[in-house]
Amino acid sequence: MSIPIKQCLVGFVADPIPRPKPTARGGTRVQVRVRLPHWRRNPDGGYTPLKATYCTLVTFDEVAQELFARFRKGDKVIAAGAVRMDQPNVDGIARQRELFVAYHVGHDAVRTRYVVERPRMRADTLNLSSAVTGR
């Protein structure tokens, strides 16, 4: 069985996250611009920043709700998904553009401070009952 691999996008949320919008199928959609920084490695081991580019990140349903609830402008985002082509009509002219459709989004753990909240596990789930009772 092979390892499932998806494309990955790492950047910064460039604009305020808009409210989720309804889709034709009854789901929700959030679309936001992401700034993608670029760097050049120098012979001395340092890095020189290059001009950043921007892309459109699109999420649907639960991922869209989480993106809206948890992210703000300036947050570092890591997203896994796929690049899709879109042809919106602008003033009657079809223009082709790339969208990154994300199936998973999260903060960069190196640059974001947060607390992970986990549900309490029951003792029988952890198999601690025998350790506590000695049986």
mmCIF file with all atom_site columns, C-alpha atoms in Angstrom:
data_model
loop_
_atom_site.group_PDB
_atom_site.id
_atom_site.type_symbol
_atom_site.label_atom_id
_atom_site.label_alt_id
_atom_site.label_comp_id
_atom_site.label_asym_id
_atom_site.label_entity_id
_atom_site.label_seq_id
_atom_site.pdbx_PDB_ins_code
_atom_site.Cartn_x
_atom_site.Cartn_y
_atom_site.Cartn_z
_atom_site.occupancy
_atom_site.B_iso_or_equiv
_atom_site.pdbx_formal_charge
_atom_site.auth_seq_id
_atom_site.auth_comp_id
_atom_site.auth_asym_id
_atom_site.auth_atom_id
_atom_site.pdbx_PDB_model_num
ATOM 1   C CA . MET A 1 1   ? 0.000   0.000  0.000   1.00 0.00 ? 1   MET A CA 1
ATOM 2   C CA . SER A 1 2   ? 1.483   3.350  -0.996  1.00 0.00 ? 2   SER A CA 1
ATOM 3   C CA . ILE A 1 3   ? 1.607   6.451  1.163   1.00 0.00 ? 3   ILE A CA 1
ATOM 4   C CA . PRO A 1 4   ? -1.122  8.937  0.137   1.00 0.00 ? 4   PRO A CA 1
ATOM 5   C CA . ILE A 1 5   ? 0.610   12.195 -0.795  1.00 0.00 ? 5   ILE A CA 1
ATOM 6   C CA . LYS A 1 6   ? -1.060  15.570 -1.330  1.00 0.00 ? 6   LYS A CA 1
ATOM 7   C CA . GLN A 1 7   ? 0.305   18.926 -2.390  1.00 0.00 ? 7   GLN A CA 1
ATOM 8   C CA . CYS A 1 8   ? 1.127   21.299 0.442   1.00 0.00 ? 8   CYS A CA 1
ATOM 9   C CA . LEU A 1 9   ? 0.918   25.076 0.728   1.00 0.00 ? 9   LEU A CA 1
ATOM 10  C CA . VAL A 1 10  ? 2.718   27.063 3.435   1.00 0.00 ? 10  VAL A CA 1
ATOM 11  C CA . GLY A 1 11  ? 2.115   30.798 3.736   1.00 0.00 ? 11  GLY A CA 1
ATOM 12  C CA . PHE A 1 12  ? 0.450   33.625 5.623   1.00 0.00 ? 12  PHE A CA 1
ATOM 13  C CA . VAL A 1 13  ? -3.224  34.635 5.565   1.00 0.00 ? 13  VAL A CA 1
ATOM 14  C CA . ALA A 1 14  ? -3.083  37.892 3.584   1.00 0.00 ? 14  ALA A CA 1
ATOM 15  C CA . ASP A 1 15  ? -6.616  39.223 4.110   1.00 0.00 ? 15  ASP A CA 1
ATOM 16  C CA . PRO A 1 16  ? -9.295  39.016 6.802   1.00 0.00 ? 16  PRO A CA 1
ATOM 17  C CA . ILE A 1 17  ? -11.125 35.668 6.615   1.00 0.00 ? 17  ILE A CA 1
ATOM 18  C CA . PRO A 1 18  ? -14.553 36.234 5.024   1.00 0.00 ? 18  PRO A CA 1
ATOM 19  C CA . ARG A 1 19  ? -17.696 34.623 6.412   1.00 0.00 ? 19  ARG A CA 1
ATOM 20  C CA . PRO A 1 20  ? -18.507 31.203 4.923   1.00 0.00 ? 20  PRO A CA 1
ATOM 21  C CA . LYS A 1 21  ? -20.750 31.433 1.858   1.00 0.00 ? 21  LYS A CA 1
ATOM 22  C CA . PRO A 1 22  ? -23.299 28.815 0.802   1.00 0.00 ? 22  PRO A CA 1
ATOM 23  C CA . THR A 1 23  ? -22.534 26.557 -2.164  1.00 0.00 ? 23  THR A CA 1
ATOM 24  C CA . ALA A 1 24  ? -24.996 25.301 -4.777  1.00 0.00 ? 24  ALA A CA 1
ATOM 25  C CA . ARG A 1 25  ? -24.923 21.869 -3.105  1.00 0.00 ? 25  ARG A CA 1
ATOM 26  C CA . GLY A 1 26  ? -25.904 23.223 0.312   1.00 0.00 ? 26  GLY A CA 1
ATOM 27  C CA . GLY A 1 27  ? -22.422 23.258 1.849   1.00 0.00 ? 27  GLY A CA 1
ATOM 28  C CA . THR A 1 28  ? -20.210 26.184 2.812   1.00 0.00 ? 28  THR A CA 1
ATOM 29  C CA . ARG A 1 29  ? -17.158 27.718 1.168   1.00 0.00 ? 29  ARG A CA 1
ATOM 30  C CA . VAL A 1 30  ? -14.421 30.102 2.348   1.00 0.00 ? 30  VAL A CA 1
ATOM 31  C CA . GLN A 1 31  ? -11.943 31.655 -0.054  1.00 0.00 ? 31  GLN A CA 1
ATOM 32  C CA . VAL A 1 32  ? -8.958  33.726 1.116   1.00 0.00 ? 32  VAL A CA 1
ATOM 33  C CA . ARG A 1 33  ? -5.690  35.061 -0.317  1.00 0.00 ? 33  ARG A CA 1
ATOM 34  C CA . VAL A 1 34  ? -2.468  33.578 1.040   1.00 0.00 ? 34  VAL A CA 1
ATOM 35  C CA . ARG A 1 35  ? 0.946   35.270 0.801   1.00 0.00 ? 35  ARG A CA 1
ATOM 36  C CA . LEU A 1 36  ? 3.704   32.838 -0.156  1.00 0.00 ? 36  LEU A CA 1
ATOM 37  C CA . PRO A 1 37  ? 7.166   34.104 0.841   1.00 0.00 ? 37  PRO A CA 1
ATOM 38  C CA . HIS A 1 38  ? 10.164  33.109 -1.289  1.00 0.00 ? 38  HIS A CA 1
ATOM 39  C CA . TRP A 1 39  ? 13.821  32.970 -0.263  1.00 0.00 ? 39  TRP A CA 1
ATOM 40  C CA . ARG A 1 40  ? 17.172  32.520 -1.986  1.00 0.00 ? 40  ARG A CA 1
ATOM 41  C CA . ARG A 1 41  ? 19.954  30.695 -0.169  1.00 0.00 ? 41  ARG A CA 1
ATOM 42  C CA . ASN A 1 42  ? 23.248  32.597 -0.101  1.00 0.00 ? 42  ASN A CA 1
ATOM 43  C CA . PRO A 1 43  ? 26.703  30.995 -0.390  1.00 0.00 ? 43  PRO A CA 1
ATOM 44  C CA . ASP A 1 44  ? 27.397  31.985 3.238   1.00 0.00 ? 44  ASP A CA 1
ATOM 45  C CA . GLY A 1 45  ? 24.413  29.898 4.417   1.00 0.00 ? 45  GLY A CA 1
ATOM 46  C CA . GLY A 1 46  ? 22.080  32.852 4.974   1.00 0.00 ? 46  GLY A CA 1
ATOM 47  C CA . TYR A 1 47  ? 18.880  33.633 3.106   1.00 0.00 ? 47  TYR A CA 1
ATOM 48  C CA . THR A 1 48  ? 17.774  36.626 1.061   1.00 0.00 ? 48  THR A CA 1
ATOM 49  C CA . PRO A 1 49  ? 14.024  37.343 0.921   1.00 0.00 ? 49  PRO A CA 1
ATOM 50  C CA . LEU A 1 50  ? 12.548  37.550 -2.577  1.00 0.00 ? 50  LEU A CA 1
ATOM 51  C CA . LYS A 1 51  ? 9.264   39.041 -3.745  1.00 0.00 ? 51  LYS A CA 1
ATOM 52  C CA . ALA A 1 52  ? 6.288   37.165 -2.290  1.00 0.00 ? 52  ALA A CA 1
ATOM 53  C CA . THR A 1 53  ? 3.550   35.750 -4.490  1.00 0.00 ? 53  THR A CA 1
ATOM 54  C CA . TYR A 1 54  ? -0.131  35.290 -3.661  1.00 0.00 ? 54  TYR A CA 1
ATOM 55  C CA . CYS A 1 55  ? -2.561  32.469 -4.273  1.00 0.00 ? 55  CYS A CA 1
ATOM 56  C CA . THR A 1 56  ? -6.206  31.816 -3.563  1.00 0.00 ? 56  THR A CA 1
ATOM 57  C CA . LEU A 1 57  ? -6.938  29.199 -0.890  1.00 0.00 ? 57  LEU A CA 1
ATOM 58  C CA . VAL A 1 58  ? -10.404 27.614 -1.068  1.00 0.00 ? 58  VAL A CA 1
ATOM 59  C CA . THR A 1 59  ? -11.967 25.404 1.604   1.00 0.00 ? 59  THR A CA 1
ATOM 60  C CA . PHE A 1 60  ? -15.355 23.720 1.901   1.00 0.00 ? 60  PHE A CA 1
ATOM 61  C CA . ASP A 1 61  ? -17.734 22.583 4.634   1.00 0.00 ? 61  ASP A CA 1
ATOM 62  C CA . GLU A 1 62  ? -16.049 21.648 7.968   1.00 0.00 ? 62  GLU A CA 1
ATOM 63  C CA . VAL A 1 63  ? -12.637 22.875 6.813   1.00 0.00 ? 63  VAL A CA 1
ATOM 64  C CA . ALA A 1 64  ? -14.195 26.217 5.796   1.00 0.00 ? 64  ALA A CA 1
ATOM 65  C CA . GLN A 1 65  ? -15.887 26.568 9.188   1.00 0.00 ? 65  GLN A CA 1
ATOM 66  C CA . GLU A 1 66  ? -12.615 25.849 11.029  1.00 0.00 ? 66  GLU A CA 1
ATOM 67  C CA . LEU A 1 67  ? -10.653 28.255 8.824   1.00 0.00 ? 67  LEU A CA 1
ATOM 68  C CA . PHE A 1 68  ? -13.163 31.016 9.589   1.00 0.00 ? 68  PHE A CA 1
ATOM 69  C CA . ALA A 1 69  ? -13.264 30.248 13.331  1.00 0.00 ? 69  ALA A CA 1
ATOM 70  C CA . ARG A 1 70  ? -9.548  29.747 14.030  1.00 0.00 ? 70  ARG A CA 1
ATOM 71  C CA . PHE A 1 71  ? -7.534  31.869 11.593  1.00 0.00 ? 71  PHE A CA 1
ATOM 72  C CA . ARG A 1 72  ? -6.902  35.600 11.365  1.00 0.00 ? 72  ARG A CA 1
ATOM 73  C CA . LYS A 1 73  ? -5.035  37.850 8.962   1.00 0.00 ? 73  LYS A CA 1
ATOM 74  C CA . GLY A 1 74  ? -1.280  37.313 9.411   1.00 0.00 ? 74  GLY A CA 1
ATOM 75  C CA . ASP A 1 75  ? -1.523  33.736 10.758  1.00 0.00 ? 75  ASP A CA 1
ATOM 76  C CA . LYS A 1 76  ? 0.858   31.195 9.257   1.00 0.00 ? 76  LYS A CA 1
ATOM 77  C CA . VAL A 1 77  ? -1.165  28.477 7.557   1.00 0.00 ? 77  VAL A CA 1
ATOM 78  C CA . ILE A 1 78  ? -0.201  25.008 6.375   1.00 0.00 ? 78  ILE A CA 1
ATOM 79  C CA . ALA A 1 79  ? -2.700  23.434 3.980   1.00 0.00 ? 79  ALA A CA 1
ATOM 80  C CA . ALA A 1 80  ? -2.828  20.069 2.204   1.00 0.00 ? 80  ALA A CA 1
ATOM 81  C CA . GLY A 1 81  ? -4.900  19.671 -0.924  1.00 0.00 ? 81  GLY A CA 1
ATOM 82  C CA . ALA A 1 82  ? -4.651  20.126 -4.683  1.00 0.00 ? 82  ALA A CA 1
ATOM 83  C CA . VAL A 1 83  ? -4.296  22.869 -7.293  1.00 0.00 ? 83  VAL A CA 1
ATOM 84  C CA . ARG A 1 84  ? -7.373  23.359 -9.463  1.00 0.00 ? 84  ARG A CA 1
ATOM 85  C CA . MET A 1 85  ? -7.948  25.648 -12.427 1.00 0.00 ? 85  MET A CA 1
ATOM 86  C CA . ASP A 1 86  ? -10.916 28.039 -12.397 1.00 0.00 ? 86  ASP A CA 1
ATOM 87  C CA . GLN A 1 87  ? -12.320 30.156 -15.228 1.00 0.00 ? 87  GLN A CA 1
ATOM 88  C CA . PRO A 1 88  ? -14.387 32.981 -13.782 1.00 0.00 ? 88  PRO A CA 1
ATOM 89  C CA . ASN A 1 89  ? -16.139 35.356 -16.180 1.00 0.00 ? 89  ASN A CA 1
ATOM 90  C CA . VAL A 1 90  ? -15.013 38.910 -15.482 1.00 0.00 ? 90  VAL A CA 1
ATOM 91  C CA . ASP A 1 91  ? -16.843 41.483 -17.609 1.00 0.00 ? 91  ASP A CA 1
ATOM 92  C CA . GLY A 1 92  ? -17.808 38.712 -20.038 1.00 0.00 ? 92  GLY A CA 1
ATOM 93  C CA . ILE A 1 93  ? -14.208 37.519 -20.448 1.00 0.00 ? 93  ILE A CA 1
ATOM 94  C CA . ALA A 1 94  ? -13.205 34.053 -19.225 1.00 0.00 ? 94  ALA A CA 1
ATOM 95  C CA . ARG A 1 95  ? -9.933  34.261 -17.302 1.00 0.00 ? 95  ARG A CA 1
ATOM 96  C CA . GLN A 1 96  ? -8.050  31.245 -16.094 1.00 0.00 ? 96  GLN A CA 1
ATOM 97  C CA . ARG A 1 97  ? -6.609  31.207 -12.568 1.00 0.00 ? 97  ARG A CA 1
ATOM 98  C CA . GLU A 1 98  ? -5.193  28.694 -10.117 1.00 0.00 ? 98  GLU A CA 1
ATOM 99  C CA . LEU A 1 99  ? -6.931  27.870 -6.855  1.00 0.00 ? 99  LEU A CA 1
ATOM 100 C CA . PHE A 1 100 ? -5.510  25.767 -4.045  1.00 0.00 ? 100 PHE A CA 1
ATOM 101 C CA . VAL A 1 101 ? -8.369  23.623 -2.744  1.00 0.00 ? 101 VAL A CA 1
ATOM 102 C CA . ALA A 1 102 ? -7.454  22.558 0.798   1.00 0.00 ? 102 ALA A CA 1
ATOM 103 C CA . TYR A 1 103 ? -8.758  19.386 2.410   1.00 0.00 ? 103 TYR A CA 1
ATOM 104 C CA . HIS A 1 104 ? -6.793  19.991 5.631   1.00 0.00 ? 104 HIS A CA 1
ATOM 105 C CA . VAL A 1 105 ? -5.609  23.261 7.214   1.00 0.00 ? 105 VAL A CA 1
ATOM 106 C CA . GLY A 1 106 ? -3.657  24.008 10.354  1.00 0.00 ? 106 GLY A CA 1
ATOM 107 C CA . HIS A 1 107 ? -1.388  26.505 12.046  1.00 0.00 ? 107 HIS A CA 1
ATOM 108 C CA . ASP A 1 108 ? 2.399   26.178 11.884  1.00 0.00 ? 108 ASP A CA 1
ATOM 109 C CA . ALA A 1 109 ? 3.290   24.689 15.287  1.00 0.00 ? 109 ALA A CA 1
ATOM 110 C CA . VAL A 1 110 ? 6.735   26.335 15.206  1.00 0.00 ? 110 VAL A CA 1
ATOM 111 C CA . ARG A 1 111 ? 5.339   29.856 14.823  1.00 0.00 ? 111 ARG A CA 1
ATOM 112 C CA . THR A 1 112 ? 1.973   29.625 16.596  1.00 0.00 ? 112 THR A CA 1
ATOM 113 C CA . ARG A 1 113 ? 1.374   29.306 20.331  1.00 0.00 ? 113 ARG A CA 1
ATOM 114 C CA . TYR A 1 114 ? -1.750  27.393 21.221  1.00 0.00 ? 114 TYR A CA 1
ATOM 115 C CA . VAL A 1 115 ? -3.166  24.820 23.605  1.00 0.00 ? 115 VAL A CA 1
ATOM 116 C CA . VAL A 1 116 ? -4.451  21.480 22.371  1.00 0.00 ? 116 VAL A CA 1
ATOM 117 C CA . GLU A 1 117 ? -7.700  20.489 24.066  1.00 0.00 ? 117 GLU A CA 1
ATOM 118 C CA . ARG A 1 118 ? -8.301  16.760 24.183  1.00 0.00 ? 118 ARG A CA 1
ATOM 119 C CA . PRO A 1 119 ? -11.313 14.923 25.596  1.00 0.00 ? 119 PRO A CA 1
ATOM 120 C CA . ARG A 1 120 ? -10.733 13.143 28.900  1.00 0.00 ? 120 ARG A CA 1
ATOM 121 C CA . MET A 1 121 ? -10.064 9.475  28.359  1.00 0.00 ? 121 MET A CA 1
ATOM 122 C CA . ARG A 1 122 ? -11.885 6.901  30.469  1.00 0.00 ? 122 ARG A CA 1
ATOM 123 C CA . ALA A 1 123 ? -9.804  4.616  32.684  1.00 0.00 ? 123 ALA A CA 1
ATOM 124 C CA . ASP A 1 124 ? -11.024 1.485  30.886  1.00 0.00 ? 124 ASP A CA 1
ATOM 125 C CA . THR A 1 125 ? -9.918  2.962  27.569  1.00 0.00 ? 125 THR A CA 1
ATOM 126 C CA . LEU A 1 126 ? -6.421  3.448  28.936  1.00 0.00 ? 126 LEU A CA 1
ATOM 127 C CA . ASN A 1 127 ? -6.478  0.009  30.607  1.00 0.00 ? 127 ASN A CA 1
ATOM 128 C CA . LEU A 1 128 ? -5.610  1.662  33.916  1.00 0.00 ? 128 LEU A CA 1
ATOM 129 C CA . SER A 1 129 ? -8.339  -0.047 35.902  1.00 0.00 ? 129 SER A CA 1
ATOM 130 C CA . SER A 1 130 ? -6.110  -3.051 36.605  1.00 0.00 ? 130 SER A CA 1
ATOM 131 C CA . ALA A 1 131 ? -3.256  -0.782 37.716  1.00 0.00 ? 131 ALA A CA 1
ATOM 132 C CA . VAL A 1 132 ? -5.537  1.144  40.076  1.00 0.00 ? 132 VAL A CA 1
ATOM 133 C CA . THR A 1 133 ? -7.300  -1.883 41.580  1.00 0.00 ? 133 THR A CA 1
ATOM 134 C CA . GLY A 1 134 ? -4.304  -4.220 41.464  1.00 0.00 ? 134 GLY A CA 1
ATOM 135 C CA . ARG A 1 135 ? -6.286  -6.969 39.669  1.00 0.00 ? 135 ARG A CA 1
#
